[in-house]
C-alpha cells in the first residue's frame, strides 16, 4: 500500500498535478507516518507555492533533506533566522544539507542579513562543489566579489565535471548490472547504460528558483520487466542514499563548512565522499585542480577496475565458444527534478536627466566557435548464444569488458561537452561580472563574442539593454529590449529597466502599452507594477506612481530598485523623511545599489547638508566610477563645500566620461564664475552651446557673465534668448529680475539681496 501511494504521489508531481499529489500524500502520511513521507508531503506543498504548509509540516524534523526543505520554506516566508538555524550545522564536523544547493541557500540568507563575507564564502563553496551552479557566480557578481570567469570556469572545472560524470556513469552501470543478474534467469534482454550528459542532467540545480529536485526524495523508479530489486523503490530513508541505491547514480559530494586552511574541495582526483571540515564563518579560497594527466589515470582506473558486468548463471546451459556477437545498446534511466522559486533583487539603475542623441547601430560581429551537440555515446558489451532448444538468449561472456575504442570515444565526448559548456559560461560570466562592475562597454564587447544563437536569447539581449542604459544610451537600450521582448515575450526579467528606458525617452504611449502587456501577462509580478509606476510618474501623477511602486515592493520585499523609485516619488512629493527611509531600505537589500546612494546624496544636497551629500555621492562614485552624472553631482557638493580645486577636477573627469552630457560643463562654468574666472567660464559655455543649443540656463548664465563684464548688449541678447526657450516659471522670474537690474552694479545688487 505504501509503495502504491508513494508512486502515485511521484507520478502526480511529474505531471504537475499538485492537488492530487497533496491529497494522496496526506493519505500516505496518515497510513504510514514517518519523516521521509513528511518530506515528500512538504515537497508537494512547496511545488504548489504553499511554503507556509511545508514550514509547519517540517518544523522539528532532523534528517538532512527535511532541514533543507524547511530552510527553503523559511527563506520564502522571510524567516531568515530560522532558515539559518536549519542549515547551519550544530557541530563543526556536521554538514550543510544538500551540498551545493544548501551552501547557495545559506549564502542567500547571509547576504540578506548583511553578512557579506560569510555569503561570499558559501557562494564560493557552492561553486567548488558544482562548477555549473551559475546562480552562485551570479550572486558573487552582484556582491562585487566574483573572480574572473576564466579563472572559475577553467580547465580544472572541466576536469572536475568529467571525473564526476564518468564516476556516476560507472556507478550507474554497476548498479544496473546487479539487477540484470536476476533478469537473465527470466529470459529478459539486458541493456547497457548510456554515459551521456542527458542521463545526469538532474544532478545539479541552477539557482534558488531551480534548486535540485533530488532534495525532495521524490525520484521516480519503475521496476524493470517486473524483476525484483534489492531495495523497495519507495523506501527512502535519505534522499541522497535513495538516488545512489535506486538510480545507480552516485550522489553529489557532501559539503561541509570550510576552514580557511582546510582540504581543497575542488582538487581533482580527491575522493568525492571525503569529509571535509569547514568553518562557516571563514572559508578558504577556491583552489586549482590537478593536471590532466591525473585525469587520464583516474579514468583508466575507473574503467579497468569495473570488473565483470554480469555473471552467467543460466542453469544447465553452457556458452558456445564460437557464438555470434550481437550488439545491444540502450539509454540510461532519466529522473525528473522539480524546481522551486526564490527571490532575487533586481539590479538598479539611476534616473538620469540626460538623454543621449541617436547613433546609428553598428553591425555586431559574432565570434566564437559553433559546436555540434554530440549524440549519446553507447557502449557495446553483450554477446548472444543459441540454446540447445533453439532459444536465442542475449548474454555476455564471462569477464567481458568495454572495448578501448568505446572508452576513448566516451571520454572524449564528455571532455568536448564540458569544454563547450564552460567556454560558453566563461563568456556569459565575464560579461555579467563586468556589467555588475559598471564596466558596460567592456561587457558589451564580451557579449558580442557569443554565438549568434545565444546572443539572440532574451537573457543576453536584456543584459545588453541594461549595459546601454547604464551608458545613458537610451535609444540603443530601447532597441535591445525590444529584441528581447520578441525573443522571450513571456519573460519579465529586465522589464523594470526597460520601463525606465521608456520613461527617460518620454515614450508615454510605448510605456503605457508595455505596462498593460506586463499586467496582462502576470498581475503578481513586481515588474508589472513597477512599469505601471513609471507610466504614472511620466505623467507627473506622483501619488499614483508611488502606490504602484509600493505594490511592487509588496509583491517582492527584496526588490531594491522598487524601493529606490519609491524614494524618488517621495522626494518629488517633498516628503524627504520617507524618501530617505526608502533609499535606506534599498541599501539594506543591496549595499551596491548605487542609485540609492545617489538618491540620498540628492536629498541632502537639497537640504544643504553638503557634508552628508558629498559622502553619499562618493559612495555611489566608488561603486560606479564611470557615471558622468554621479561625478557631476559629486563635484557640485565639493563646490558647495568650497573645495573648488577638487570640484574642477571632478568636473573634468565627468566631461571626459561622457562628452555629450551637458551637466558637467555647465557646473564647471559655475565653479569658474565663482572663482572670478569669467573668460574661462564664458569659453566653457560657448562650447556647451554646441551640445545643448536649446538649454535656457546656458544663455541665462552667459547673460550674467556679460553683465559682470559690463557688456550690456550681449547680456540683454542672451537673457532674451533664454526667455524664448520657454524655461520653467522659477527660471523666468530669475531672468526677468536680472533684466530689471541689468544696469545695477553687482556690488549694489548683492547688498540689496543681503538686506
XYZ file of C-alpha atoms in Angstrom:
755
model
C 0.000 0.000 0.000
C 2.797 2.416 0.888
C 4.507 1.702 -2.399
C 1.348 2.342 -4.411
C 0.623 5.632 -2.640
C 4.200 6.868 -2.917
C 4.308 6.000 -6.601
C 1.011 7.828 -7.162
C 2.374 10.955 -5.461
C 5.525 10.957 -7.561
C 3.622 10.423 -10.790
C 1.291 13.303 -9.909
C 4.250 15.586 -9.216
C 5.829 14.579 -12.506
C 2.608 15.516 -14.312
C 2.376 18.803 -12.316
C -0.898 17.655 -10.728
C -0.097 19.205 -7.366
C -3.546 18.983 -5.803
C -3.750 15.283 -6.449
C -0.193 14.802 -5.157
C -1.022 16.622 -1.923
C -4.202 14.598 -1.398
C -2.549 11.235 -1.989
C 0.497 12.172 0.094
C -1.762 13.090 3.036
C -3.226 9.577 2.817
C 0.319 8.216 2.730
C 1.369 10.155 5.838
C -1.807 9.183 7.702
C -1.298 5.492 6.989
C 2.499 5.409 7.296
C 3.741 8.351 9.396
C 7.481 8.918 9.016
C 9.884 11.768 8.345
C 10.543 10.577 4.811
C 6.854 10.731 3.994
C 6.536 14.144 5.654
C 9.419 15.266 3.474
C 7.508 14.124 0.395
C 4.376 15.965 1.557
C 6.368 19.144 2.197
C 7.860 18.968 -1.293
C 4.319 18.747 -2.708
C 3.309 21.909 -0.870
C 6.470 23.751 -1.909
C 5.862 22.906 -5.545
C 2.329 24.241 -5.110
C 3.717 27.559 -3.759
C 2.457 26.875 -0.242
C 5.625 27.429 1.744
C 3.716 28.011 4.998
C 2.313 24.469 4.859
C 5.782 22.990 4.331
C 7.046 25.118 7.221
C 4.570 23.665 9.740
C 4.989 20.112 8.446
C 8.790 20.097 8.689
C 9.232 22.082 11.879
C 11.147 19.900 14.328
C 12.368 17.324 11.784
C 16.005 16.232 11.898
C 17.086 14.420 8.750
C 19.258 16.486 6.417
C 16.883 16.839 3.481
C 13.990 17.807 5.743
C 16.196 20.534 7.211
C 16.969 21.815 3.740
C 13.313 21.920 2.707
C 12.428 23.606 5.998
C 15.112 26.247 5.374
C 13.785 26.803 1.857
C 10.274 27.324 3.205
C 11.613 29.734 5.847
C 13.503 31.707 3.212
C 10.382 32.086 1.092
C 8.493 33.264 4.187
C 11.302 35.715 5.065
C 12.101 33.850 8.303
C 15.827 34.147 7.775
C 16.934 33.346 11.330
C 15.105 30.019 11.286
C 16.444 29.257 7.813
C 19.978 29.843 9.040
C 19.442 27.634 12.090
C 18.181 24.805 9.914
C 21.106 24.987 7.504
C 23.955 25.790 9.887
C 25.468 22.703 11.472
C 25.406 22.499 15.267
C 28.800 20.821 15.318
C 31.942 21.843 13.440
C 32.089 18.461 11.705
C 28.421 18.448 10.666
C 27.377 19.008 7.094
C 25.305 21.679 5.410
C 22.414 19.682 3.905
C 22.017 19.188 0.168
C 25.556 20.049 -0.852
C 25.999 22.918 -3.289
C 22.322 23.922 -3.174
C 22.476 24.064 0.629
C 25.528 26.322 0.579
C 23.875 28.520 -2.029
C 20.738 28.938 0.086
C 22.810 29.661 3.184
C 24.761 32.249 1.181
C 21.481 33.955 0.267
C 20.490 34.031 3.932
C 23.805 35.634 4.879
C 23.541 38.122 2.037
C 20.081 39.310 3.083
C 21.185 39.604 6.705
C 24.080 41.892 5.728
C 26.901 39.409 6.323
C 28.656 39.854 3.045
C 31.854 37.912 3.725
C 30.029 34.833 5.008
C 27.762 34.963 1.962
C 30.777 35.136 -0.350
C 32.355 32.141 1.397
C 29.278 29.962 0.929
C 28.744 31.007 -2.687
C 32.366 30.056 -3.358
C 31.857 26.704 -1.625
C 28.751 26.093 -3.735
C 30.808 26.729 -6.873
C 33.524 24.415 -5.563
C 31.012 21.585 -5.284
C 29.253 22.352 -8.551
C 31.150 24.369 -11.203
C 27.923 24.604 -13.212
C 25.992 26.370 -10.443
C 25.631 29.616 -12.377
C 23.397 31.227 -9.742
C 26.237 31.208 -7.206
C 28.554 33.020 -9.633
C 25.755 35.462 -10.428
C 25.369 36.311 -6.732
C 29.118 36.808 -6.396
C 28.987 39.242 -9.311
C 26.155 41.189 -7.680
C 28.206 41.401 -4.485
C 31.203 42.612 -6.499
C 33.318 39.698 -5.255
C 33.460 37.400 -8.283
C 36.719 36.243 -9.756
C 37.243 36.483 -13.491
C 35.115 33.934 -15.283
C 38.194 32.474 -16.973
C 39.513 31.517 -13.530
C 36.247 29.968 -12.335
C 35.109 28.096 -15.450
C 38.625 26.945 -16.316
C 40.202 23.671 -17.410
C 40.247 22.499 -13.805
C 36.471 22.810 -13.655
C 36.277 20.823 -16.882
C 38.353 18.000 -15.374
C 36.187 18.060 -12.266
C 32.992 17.754 -14.330
C 34.444 14.910 -16.391
C 35.523 12.997 -13.309
C 32.155 13.295 -11.608
C 30.348 12.431 -14.826
C 32.385 9.309 -15.503
C 32.198 8.149 -11.884
C 28.422 8.482 -11.883
C 28.225 6.672 -15.178
C 30.257 3.774 -13.797
C 28.209 3.648 -10.606
C 25.002 3.592 -12.629
C 26.369 0.832 -14.830
C 27.393 -1.337 -11.863
C 24.023 -0.895 -10.213
C 22.206 -1.929 -13.342
C 24.450 -4.951 -13.804
C 23.466 -6.235 -10.364
C 19.782 -6.094 -11.230
C 20.348 -7.698 -14.614
C 21.616 -10.909 -12.990
C 18.045 -11.670 -11.999
C 16.657 -10.534 -15.336
C 18.748 -13.116 -17.237
C 17.016 -16.005 -15.454
C 13.636 -14.686 -16.598
C 14.664 -14.523 -20.311
C 14.916 -10.701 -20.340
C 17.188 -8.642 -22.578
C 19.739 -6.599 -20.734
C 20.500 -3.050 -21.772
C 23.798 -1.271 -21.297
C 23.899 2.115 -19.621
C 24.479 5.226 -21.670
C 27.111 7.538 -20.293
C 25.770 10.868 -21.586
C 25.142 14.286 -20.075
C 21.421 13.734 -20.590
C 21.458 10.902 -18.090
C 22.985 13.018 -15.382
C 21.474 16.426 -16.012
C 19.311 16.152 -12.865
C 22.349 16.024 -10.566
C 22.733 19.756 -10.072
C 20.397 22.757 -9.770
C 20.707 26.244 -11.286
C 19.555 28.796 -8.712
C 17.097 29.259 -5.895
C 14.315 29.087 -8.448
C 15.883 25.847 -9.757
C 17.220 24.030 -6.725
C 17.823 20.383 -7.485
C 14.799 18.194 -7.114
C 16.795 15.363 -5.583
C 16.454 17.081 -2.231
C 12.815 16.065 -2.008
C 13.417 12.379 -2.264
C 10.777 12.055 -4.977
C 12.827 10.216 -7.606
C 10.648 8.007 -9.747
C 11.617 4.377 -10.106
C 9.991 1.686 -12.159
C 10.655 -1.997 -11.770
C 12.422 -3.218 -14.892
C 10.465 -6.008 -16.657
C 8.787 -6.874 -13.385
C 12.071 -8.120 -11.990
C 12.804 -7.877 -8.280
C 15.023 -5.184 -6.850
C 17.382 -5.257 -3.949
C 15.601 -2.317 -2.290
C 11.926 -1.297 -2.275
C 11.580 1.697 -4.562
C 9.514 3.630 -2.038
C 11.894 3.135 0.868
C 13.804 6.456 1.067
C 15.435 6.903 4.476
C 17.676 9.592 2.896
C 17.211 11.255 -0.488
C 20.969 11.177 -1.061
C 21.068 7.455 -0.389
C 17.935 6.902 -2.462
C 19.427 8.245 -5.637
C 22.582 6.213 -5.205
C 20.655 3.000 -4.498
C 17.747 3.310 -6.884
C 19.021 5.087 -9.963
C 22.547 3.825 -9.684
C 23.823 7.377 -9.856
C 26.239 8.348 -7.141
C 25.024 11.308 -5.060
C 26.814 14.646 -5.367
C 29.636 15.193 -2.894
C 28.513 16.287 0.517
C 29.926 19.645 1.536
C 30.841 20.999 4.874
C 31.519 24.419 6.197
C 35.105 25.147 5.193
C 38.085 26.048 7.250
C 40.483 28.673 5.993
C 43.281 26.192 5.511
C 41.216 23.033 5.261
C 41.350 20.437 2.480
C 40.612 21.672 -1.002
C 37.185 20.547 -2.130
C 37.820 21.390 -5.755
C 41.039 19.370 -6.031
C 40.563 16.963 -8.869
C 41.190 13.315 -8.047
C 40.183 13.604 -4.403
C 37.567 11.265 -3.022
C 34.168 12.833 -3.660
C 32.677 11.481 -0.476
C 35.612 12.572 1.617
C 34.519 14.527 4.669
C 35.951 17.995 4.826
C 35.794 20.147 7.932
C 34.927 23.729 7.127
C 34.289 26.736 9.328
C 31.150 28.579 8.218
C 32.475 31.962 9.227
C 35.765 31.869 7.333
C 36.307 29.826 4.205
C 39.461 29.390 2.260
C 39.786 30.479 -1.352
C 38.946 28.106 -4.124
C 41.937 26.074 -5.218
C 43.045 24.866 -8.599
C 42.695 21.319 -9.852
C 45.456 18.906 -10.655
C 46.671 18.343 -14.169
C 45.070 16.376 -16.960
C 47.485 13.517 -16.574
C 45.888 12.541 -13.308
C 42.512 12.603 -15.022
C 43.680 10.012 -17.509
C 44.975 7.819 -14.706
C 41.731 8.105 -12.800
C 39.650 7.468 -15.915
C 41.676 4.357 -16.804
C 41.375 3.103 -13.258
C 37.630 3.644 -13.290
C 37.191 1.581 -16.413
C 39.806 -1.093 -15.760
C 38.643 -1.738 -12.181
C 34.996 -2.068 -13.095
C 35.252 -5.844 -13.220
C 32.645 -8.169 -14.706
C 29.382 -6.574 -15.755
C 27.252 -9.577 -15.065
C 27.613 -13.212 -14.129
C 26.336 -16.045 -16.243
C 24.194 -18.181 -14.033
C 21.988 -19.973 -16.515
C 21.268 -23.440 -15.137
C 22.009 -26.400 -17.366
C 23.424 -24.283 -20.209
C 26.980 -23.530 -21.289
C 28.408 -20.947 -23.641
C 29.420 -21.843 -27.143
C 32.897 -20.557 -27.808
C 32.028 -19.839 -31.431
C 28.840 -17.889 -30.713
C 27.983 -14.913 -32.877
C 28.441 -11.491 -31.271
C 25.418 -9.242 -31.065
C 25.494 -5.576 -30.109
C 22.806 -4.319 -27.775
C 22.735 -0.789 -26.515
C 20.233 1.327 -24.658
C 19.632 4.527 -22.844
C 20.071 5.064 -19.164
C 17.141 5.859 -16.967
C 16.438 9.525 -16.510
C 14.813 11.000 -13.461
C 12.791 14.177 -13.327
C 13.558 17.002 -10.955
C 11.219 19.727 -9.759
C 12.484 23.167 -9.041
C 11.369 25.784 -6.599
C 11.444 29.552 -6.830
C 13.175 32.167 -4.713
C 13.528 35.941 -4.793
C 16.189 37.880 -6.420
C 16.677 41.531 -6.163
C 16.885 43.374 -9.426
C 19.917 45.353 -10.316
C 19.119 49.045 -10.141
C 19.900 51.951 -12.374
C 19.580 55.642 -11.646
C 17.323 58.073 -13.383
C 19.462 60.488 -15.263
C 18.313 63.830 -16.587
C 20.346 63.463 -19.789
C 19.061 61.757 -22.935
C 21.610 60.755 -25.476
C 21.331 61.565 -29.100
C 20.630 58.808 -31.551
C 23.544 56.944 -33.073
C 23.360 54.526 -35.945
C 23.605 50.953 -34.804
C 26.822 49.267 -35.781
C 26.892 45.776 -37.085
C 27.830 43.249 -34.460
C 30.295 40.586 -35.463
C 29.589 37.332 -33.699
C 32.642 35.409 -32.720
C 33.251 32.106 -31.060
C 33.106 28.528 -32.191
C 29.875 26.812 -33.098
C 29.875 23.280 -31.786
C 27.583 20.490 -32.748
C 25.773 18.627 -30.000
C 27.144 15.151 -29.604
C 24.836 12.188 -29.647
C 24.737 9.949 -26.662
C 27.638 7.510 -26.646
C 26.596 3.937 -26.497
C 28.857 1.191 -25.277
C 28.616 -2.363 -26.569
C 29.160 -5.242 -24.260
C 26.938 -8.261 -24.855
C 27.095 -11.436 -26.895
C 24.404 -13.918 -27.767
C 24.368 -17.708 -27.787
C 21.886 -20.180 -29.018
C 20.440 -22.652 -26.512
C 20.039 -26.348 -27.320
C 16.300 -25.874 -27.551
C 16.613 -23.229 -30.175
C 16.098 -20.281 -27.778
C 18.166 -17.226 -28.566
C 19.349 -15.626 -25.341
C 21.340 -12.414 -25.306
C 24.143 -12.925 -22.885
C 27.575 -11.507 -22.172
C 30.603 -13.770 -21.877
C 32.242 -14.088 -18.521
C 34.736 -11.285 -17.919
C 33.549 -9.162 -20.818
C 34.720 -5.566 -20.666
C 34.305 -2.345 -22.630
C 36.300 -2.042 -25.816
C 39.116 0.509 -25.664
C 37.680 2.442 -28.604
C 34.331 2.850 -26.845
C 36.035 4.083 -23.692
C 38.116 6.638 -25.587
C 35.063 7.790 -27.552
C 33.003 8.271 -24.407
C 35.757 10.125 -22.553
C 36.491 12.409 -25.476
C 32.841 13.286 -25.914
C 32.469 14.071 -22.237
C 35.563 16.258 -22.399
C 34.310 18.046 -25.512
C 30.883 18.623 -23.968
C 32.327 20.022 -20.752
C 34.689 22.261 -22.727
C 31.851 23.708 -24.831
C 29.651 24.378 -21.792
C 32.410 26.026 -19.789
C 33.510 28.088 -22.794
C 30.001 29.465 -23.046
C 29.840 30.146 -19.310
C 33.160 31.971 -19.471
C 31.742 34.475 -21.945
C 28.414 34.880 -20.167
C 30.033 35.055 -16.747
C 32.682 37.597 -17.712
C 30.110 39.788 -19.424
C 27.822 39.710 -16.394
C 30.724 40.358 -13.997
C 31.869 43.406 -15.961
C 28.305 44.672 -16.134
C 27.963 44.410 -12.347
C 31.205 46.373 -12.011
C 29.654 49.081 -14.256
C 32.233 48.420 -16.984
C 29.460 48.373 -19.533
C 31.421 48.879 -22.745
C 33.743 46.003 -21.813
C 30.696 43.852 -21.075
C 29.198 44.653 -24.473
C 32.459 43.667 -26.156
C 32.310 40.295 -24.404
C 28.663 39.661 -25.301
C 29.366 40.246 -28.995
C 31.738 37.258 -28.917
C 28.840 34.911 -28.149
C 27.490 32.639 -30.883
C 24.510 34.251 -32.589
C 22.027 31.679 -31.297
C 22.974 32.550 -27.706
C 23.290 36.293 -28.288
C 19.707 36.426 -29.590
C 18.201 34.979 -26.404
C 16.094 37.039 -24.027
C 18.585 36.994 -21.145
C 21.571 38.177 -23.192
C 19.611 40.884 -25.012
C 18.274 42.146 -21.674
C 21.823 42.352 -20.347
C 22.840 44.275 -23.463
C 19.938 46.657 -22.916
C 20.957 47.197 -19.283
C 24.518 47.958 -20.350
C 23.381 50.572 -22.849
C 21.073 52.033 -20.207
C 23.927 52.428 -17.739
C 25.868 54.172 -20.511
C 22.929 56.614 -20.910
C 22.406 55.447 -24.490
C 18.659 55.040 -24.203
C 17.925 54.611 -27.914
C 20.188 51.565 -28.236
C 18.845 50.248 -24.936
C 15.311 50.538 -26.325
C 16.284 48.546 -29.411
C 17.961 45.821 -27.346
C 14.993 45.439 -25.005
C 12.576 45.393 -27.952
C 14.525 42.469 -29.408
C 14.479 40.772 -26.003
C 10.672 41.089 -25.928
C 10.467 39.461 -29.347
C 12.828 36.638 -28.333
C 11.101 35.992 -24.966
C 7.668 37.651 -24.876
C 6.751 35.616 -21.792
C 9.749 36.738 -19.715
C 9.521 39.727 -17.357
C 13.206 39.787 -16.420
C 14.691 43.192 -17.181
C 11.334 44.815 -17.895
C 11.766 47.126 -14.908
C 14.838 48.589 -16.616
C 13.056 48.719 -19.970
C 10.206 50.743 -18.474
C 12.751 53.212 -17.055
C 14.360 53.485 -20.507
C 10.985 54.489 -21.959
C 10.500 56.888 -19.053
C 13.706 58.733 -19.937
C 12.817 58.742 -23.623
C 9.395 60.157 -22.657
C 7.749 57.477 -24.795
C 4.440 57.647 -22.940
C 2.499 55.552 -25.480
C 5.078 52.750 -25.607
C 5.444 52.812 -21.828
C 1.693 52.593 -21.311
C 1.457 49.701 -23.780
C 4.339 47.874 -22.073
C 2.752 48.288 -18.629
C -0.595 46.932 -19.867
C 1.134 43.979 -21.537
C 3.043 43.097 -18.372
C -0.085 43.344 -16.221
C -1.964 41.030 -18.594
C 0.989 38.614 -18.610
C 1.379 38.381 -14.825
C -0.503 40.591 -12.399
C 1.503 39.229 -9.482
C 4.926 40.078 -10.929
C 6.650 43.074 -9.284
C 7.978 44.206 -12.674
C 4.396 44.718 -13.910
C 3.513 47.239 -11.213
C 6.960 48.792 -11.470
C 6.298 49.620 -15.129
C 2.893 50.978 -14.195
C 4.540 53.246 -11.608
C 6.937 54.595 -14.230
C 3.971 55.258 -16.514
C 2.205 57.420 -13.893
C 5.451 59.116 -12.893
C 5.952 60.235 -16.501
C 2.501 61.831 -16.320
C 3.583 63.694 -13.152
C 0.995 61.787 -11.108
C 3.450 61.061 -8.313
C 0.906 59.843 -5.754
C -0.453 57.137 -8.058
C 3.080 56.261 -9.158
C 4.084 55.840 -5.516
C 1.164 53.450 -4.912
C 2.249 51.297 -7.840
C 5.871 51.188 -6.700
C 4.703 50.249 -3.191
C 2.605 47.464 -4.710
C 5.754 46.202 -6.437
C 7.596 46.218 -3.098
C 4.686 44.362 -1.502
C 4.995 41.594 -4.086
C 8.764 41.355 -3.624
C 10.153 42.947 -0.498
C 13.725 42.335 -1.789
C 13.235 44.431 -4.930
C 15.867 47.108 -4.294
C 15.126 49.198 -7.375
C 11.440 49.474 -6.454
C 12.429 50.809 -3.017
C 14.664 53.370 -4.747
C 11.904 54.622 -7.036
C 9.576 54.868 -4.042
C 12.218 57.220 -2.637
C 12.234 59.231 -5.897
C 8.461 59.686 -5.708
C 8.573 60.693 -2.037
C 11.196 63.316 -2.897
C 9.051 64.563 -5.780
C 6.242 64.998 -3.230
C 8.648 66.895 -0.911
C 8.435 64.071 1.665
C 12.162 63.848 2.345
C 11.870 61.784 5.531
C 10.070 58.880 3.862
C 12.305 59.262 0.832
C 15.374 58.716 2.995
C 13.734 55.648 4.569
C 13.037 54.147 1.131
C 16.615 54.678 -0.019
C 17.924 53.091 3.175
C 15.632 50.086 2.657
C 17.120 49.619 -0.801
C 20.646 49.725 0.631
C 19.786 47.129 3.268
C 18.827 44.786 0.444
C 21.784 45.603 -1.807
C 24.607 47.742 -0.457
C 25.994 48.103 -4.008
C 22.784 49.629 -5.319
C 24.419 52.925 -6.203
C 21.116 54.550 -7.236
C 20.052 54.638 -3.589
C 23.348 56.273 -2.560
C 22.797 58.798 -5.345
C 19.229 59.461 -4.161
C 20.379 60.106 -0.601
C 23.042 62.470 -1.891
C 20.421 64.429 -3.834
C 18.162 64.728 -0.767
C 20.986 66.044 1.411
C 22.092 68.400 -1.374
C 18.611 69.909 -1.497
C 18.611 70.189 2.278
C 22.022 71.919 2.058
C 23.649 69.237 4.197
C 26.685 69.286 1.990
C 28.938 67.015 4.091
C 26.327 64.242 4.048
C 25.688 64.879 0.376
C 29.371 64.579 -0.506
C 29.665 61.318 1.467
C 26.744 59.630 -0.290
C 27.755 60.816 -3.748
C 31.251 59.480 -3.098
C 29.843 56.084 -2.077
C 27.890 55.962 -5.337
C 31.029 57.026 -7.233
C 33.076 54.200 -5.695
C 30.526 51.664 -6.953
C 30.080 53.249 -10.378
C 33.241 55.242 -11.165
C 32.257 55.754 -14.831
C 28.995 57.633 -14.346
C 29.211 61.200 -15.609
C 26.046 62.173 -13.695
C 27.383 60.968 -10.339
C 30.696 62.744 -10.933
C 28.854 65.963 -11.773
C 26.847 65.991 -8.564
C 29.862 64.982 -6.508
C 31.671 67.971 -7.957
C 28.667 70.158 -7.116
C 28.788 69.019 -3.487
C 32.524 69.689 -3.351
C 31.941 73.164 -4.792
C 29.324 73.833 -2.098
C 31.962 72.867 0.484
C 34.302 75.454 -1.170
C 36.703 72.740 -2.313
C 36.845 74.251 -5.793
C 40.034 72.584 -6.996
C 38.650 69.123 -6.257
C 35.351 70.136 -7.778
C 37.007 71.285 -11.025
C 38.999 68.051 -11.244
C 35.833 66.012 -10.804
C 34.024 68.048 -13.486
C 36.896 67.427 -15.897
C 36.587 63.693 -15.304
C 32.822 63.899 -15.821
C 33.297 65.671 -19.156
C 35.751 63.014 -20.333
C 33.426 60.210 -19.195
C 30.548 61.476 -21.347
C 31.228 64.349 -23.720
C 27.556 64.552 -24.678
C 26.371 65.192 -21.138
C 25.916 68.984 -20.738
C 25.640 68.926 -16.943
C 29.377 68.761 -16.013
C 30.257 71.598 -18.434
C 27.527 73.795 -17.008
C 28.645 73.096 -13.450
C 32.263 73.704 -14.437
C 31.274 77.158 -15.770
C 29.517 77.902 -12.464
C 32.638 76.958 -10.497
C 34.871 79.106 -12.713
C 32.428 82.013 -12.338
C 32.565 81.705 -8.551
C 36.363 81.862 -8.822
C 36.062 85.086 -10.921
C 37.480 83.327 -13.956
C 34.998 84.981 -16.329
C 36.867 84.265 -19.530
C 37.228 80.572 -18.669
C 33.550 80.290 -17.766
C 32.467 82.026 -20.966
C 34.668 79.737 -23.066
C 33.089 76.643 -21.459
C 29.573 77.973 -22.108
C 30.347 78.778 -25.730
C 31.471 75.157 -26.154
C 28.377 73.941 -24.316
C 26.063 75.746 -26.737
C 27.083 73.251 -29.418
C 25.938 70.289 -27.318
C 22.829 71.894 -25.768
C 21.629 74.664 -28.098
C 18.130 74.695 -26.597
C 19.078 74.875 -22.910
C 17.822 78.196 -21.476
C 20.023 78.027 -18.368
C 23.150 78.212 -20.574
C 22.066 81.529 -22.089
C 20.956 82.893 -18.703
C 24.379 82.187 -17.218
C 26.088 83.764 -20.225
C 23.914 86.846 -19.688
C 25.093 87.107 -16.091
C 28.735 86.853 -17.194
C 28.320 89.603 -19.829
C 26.579 91.762 -17.222
C 29.555 91.409 -14.862
C 31.841 92.396 -17.734
C 29.599 95.447 -18.407
C 28.745 94.150 -21.870
C 25.051 95.018 -21.503
C 24.016 94.494 -25.125
C 25.357 90.934 -25.147
C 23.814 90.345 -21.726
C 20.384 91.512 -22.932
C 20.674 89.366 -26.049
C 21.365 86.204 -24.031
C 18.634 86.947 -21.495
C 16.196 87.331 -24.377
C 17.311 84.031 -25.933
C 16.853 82.293 -22.552
C 13.241 83.567 -22.315
C 12.489 82.489 -25.893
C 13.379 78.875 -24.992
C 10.438 78.753 -22.518
C 12.184 77.934 -19.235
C 10.381 76.953 -16.039
C 8.369 79.550 -14.116
C 11.101 79.841 -11.487
C 13.778 80.479 -14.107
C 11.552 83.001 -15.865
C 11.274 85.011 -12.655
C 15.042 84.971 -12.133
C 15.788 86.021 -15.714
C 13.300 88.902 -15.587
C 14.776 90.071 -12.286
C 18.248 90.054 -13.878
C 16.969 92.128 -16.816
C 15.423 94.694 -14.482
C 18.743 95.068 -12.648
C 20.832 94.986 -15.789
C 22.393 98.398 -15.190
C 22.672 97.984 -11.418
C 26.263 97.258 -10.342
C 26.806 93.816 -8.878
C 28.015 95.236 -5.541
C 24.764 97.154 -5.018
C 22.742 94.187 -6.252
C 24.461 91.901 -3.747
C 23.886 94.394 -0.956
C 20.175 94.662 -1.750
C 19.791 90.906 -1.813
C 21.534 90.565 1.556
C 19.157 93.100 3.092
